[in-house]
């Protein structure tokens, strides 16, 4: 004998009603509205970290390019205008003009800071303090023994607080170090 299911058993399992779904979405919206402003303050800090990794990567690319190609390359920091601010890899000089200075070469595409992040300045060995305006060219020799510098990046977290990351490149060791504060060349070889 074949038994048929009764309709009452099949209709006993039911899903959510539209009203229940709307109530859950409203509650989630309220919770998110309280959590979102707290997360917004973290965004500039993470943009700063991300940009510092991009700048460090550009330094390493320029250095390796000089060593591999056997010709001087560089990196150019544009500090003045926020709209054109950024760092650029400067390729080797053309073969027909191998002594072309870095500042006369056309750089590659800029690595532009994200909103809220800026390049505050660059320090070069030998004193002179932090360079905060103009254009700074740093050259990397084929031997890999030049190009030591410090680039200081800054992000405004709120009206009163800024976050700083300093990237220190040592040409002798080829090491890039990150600091959460401005640094200088005190006790620094390179």
XYZ file of C-alpha atoms in Angstrom:
190
model
C 0.000 0.000 0.000
C 1.189 3.475 -0.820
C 0.809 6.068 1.812
C 0.515 9.682 0.913
C 1.910 12.487 3.016
C -0.619 14.586 4.661
C -0.651 18.232 3.829
C -0.397 19.292 7.428
C 3.064 17.661 7.817
C 4.434 19.317 4.699
C 3.231 22.768 5.693
C 4.591 22.421 9.249
C 8.057 23.593 8.144
C 8.022 27.163 7.100
C 10.620 29.852 6.291
C 10.991 33.390 7.496
C 8.311 35.908 6.799
C 9.071 39.158 5.043
C 8.464 41.084 8.283
C 11.043 38.981 10.151
C 13.643 39.567 7.437
C 13.034 43.318 7.461
C 13.388 43.448 11.256
C 16.725 41.578 11.093
C 18.014 43.943 8.377
C 16.991 47.007 10.409
C 18.799 45.668 13.486
C 21.941 44.952 11.434
C 21.763 48.456 9.957
C 21.606 50.023 13.418
C 24.577 47.974 14.629
C 26.591 48.892 11.530
C 25.789 52.602 11.923
C 27.463 52.558 15.349
C 30.477 50.487 14.238
C 31.283 52.295 10.957
C 32.537 55.596 12.433
C 34.950 53.726 14.677
C 36.415 51.853 11.713
C 36.743 55.038 9.655
C 39.545 56.306 11.892
C 41.670 53.290 10.987
C 41.523 53.931 7.252
C 44.261 56.638 7.055
C 46.628 54.477 9.101
C 46.205 51.530 6.733
C 46.531 53.778 3.676
C 49.804 55.048 5.127
C 51.094 51.504 5.681
C 50.084 50.445 2.188
C 51.746 53.478 0.593
C 54.932 52.939 2.627
C 55.154 49.412 1.184
C 54.708 50.820 -2.345
C 57.485 53.388 -1.795
C 59.815 50.750 -0.324
C 59.085 48.484 -3.275
C 59.942 51.328 -5.676
C 63.244 51.933 -3.883
C 64.097 48.251 -4.178
C 63.078 48.129 -7.867
C 65.276 51.132 -8.692
C 68.235 49.660 -6.780
C 67.929 46.229 -8.392
C 67.476 47.788 -11.831
C 70.765 49.682 -11.434
C 72.620 46.536 -10.409
C 71.104 44.293 -13.103
C 71.465 46.796 -15.960
C 74.871 48.032 -14.860
C 73.718 51.671 -15.185
C 72.683 54.304 -12.662
C 68.958 54.543 -11.918
C 67.140 56.577 -9.349
C 64.031 57.544 -7.523
C 62.488 61.009 -7.606
C 60.367 62.444 -4.806
C 58.086 65.346 -5.694
C 57.277 67.110 -2.420
C 55.671 70.484 -3.133
C 52.281 70.231 -4.694
C 49.854 67.759 -3.137
C 48.283 67.068 -6.553
C 51.605 66.121 -8.178
C 53.226 64.688 -5.073
C 54.622 61.185 -5.283
C 57.665 59.101 -5.992
C 58.843 58.089 -9.433
C 61.379 55.512 -10.537
C 63.951 57.164 -12.804
C 65.226 54.747 -15.469
C 68.852 54.451 -16.601
C 70.252 57.061 -18.958
C 69.888 56.342 -22.677
C 72.778 54.479 -24.285
C 73.577 57.440 -26.570
C 73.887 59.787 -23.528
C 75.073 57.578 -20.618
C 76.088 60.535 -18.430
C 72.631 62.163 -18.495
C 71.863 63.538 -15.000
C 68.937 62.059 -13.079
C 67.040 65.353 -13.031
C 67.030 65.477 -16.858
C 65.560 62.005 -17.316
C 61.868 61.338 -17.796
C 60.614 59.300 -14.831
C 58.268 56.348 -15.004
C 54.666 56.599 -13.771
C 54.322 58.147 -10.334
C 53.379 56.220 -7.242
C 50.876 58.735 -5.906
C 49.934 58.869 -2.224
C 46.344 57.891 -1.453
C 43.951 60.500 -0.017
C 45.034 61.667 3.424
C 48.656 60.539 2.996
C 51.589 62.720 1.980
C 55.347 62.588 1.616
C 56.464 64.902 4.413
C 60.138 64.987 3.531
C 63.387 63.279 2.581
C 66.678 63.157 4.467
C 69.989 62.543 2.735
C 73.236 61.564 4.472
C 75.665 64.330 5.269
C 73.356 66.600 7.188
C 71.300 69.448 5.894
C 68.131 68.359 7.636
C 64.836 67.238 6.240
C 64.035 68.407 2.709
C 60.337 69.298 2.678
C 59.857 71.045 -0.656
C 60.927 70.774 -4.253
C 62.126 67.665 -6.037
C 64.640 65.234 -4.544
C 66.522 62.812 -6.810
C 68.299 59.849 -5.237
C 70.661 57.845 -7.436
C 71.484 54.138 -7.202
C 74.831 53.053 -8.648
C 75.423 49.756 -10.478
C 77.659 48.680 -7.587
C 74.720 49.159 -5.200
C 76.703 51.419 -2.880
C 74.816 54.701 -3.251
C 71.289 55.853 -2.600
C 71.049 55.910 1.183
C 68.162 58.109 2.241
C 65.171 58.371 4.521
C 61.691 59.206 3.267
C 59.107 60.310 5.818
C 55.436 59.665 5.100
C 52.573 61.127 7.086
C 48.825 60.612 7.410
C 46.413 62.826 9.278
C 44.289 60.607 11.537
C 42.099 63.418 12.852
C 42.330 67.171 13.434
C 45.025 66.797 16.093
C 46.772 63.479 15.429
C 49.100 62.374 12.656
C 50.739 59.024 12.036
C 54.263 58.870 10.623
C 56.228 56.124 8.915
C 59.884 56.681 8.059
C 61.518 54.388 5.514
C 65.284 54.262 5.952
C 67.313 52.768 3.106
C 70.923 51.742 3.814
C 72.860 51.355 0.560
C 75.749 49.472 2.151
C 73.575 46.656 3.492
C 70.687 47.058 1.031
C 68.272 46.989 3.973
C 65.031 48.929 4.171
C 63.822 49.667 7.715
C 60.452 51.052 8.781
C 60.002 53.336 11.793
C 56.811 54.721 13.324
C 58.509 58.023 14.031
C 60.815 60.427 12.228
C 64.445 59.252 12.248
C 67.747 60.722 11.147
C 71.223 59.591 10.126
C 72.659 59.717 13.650
C 74.888 56.646 14.136
C 74.117 55.643 10.578
C 76.645 54.282 8.126
C 75.807 54.541 4.448
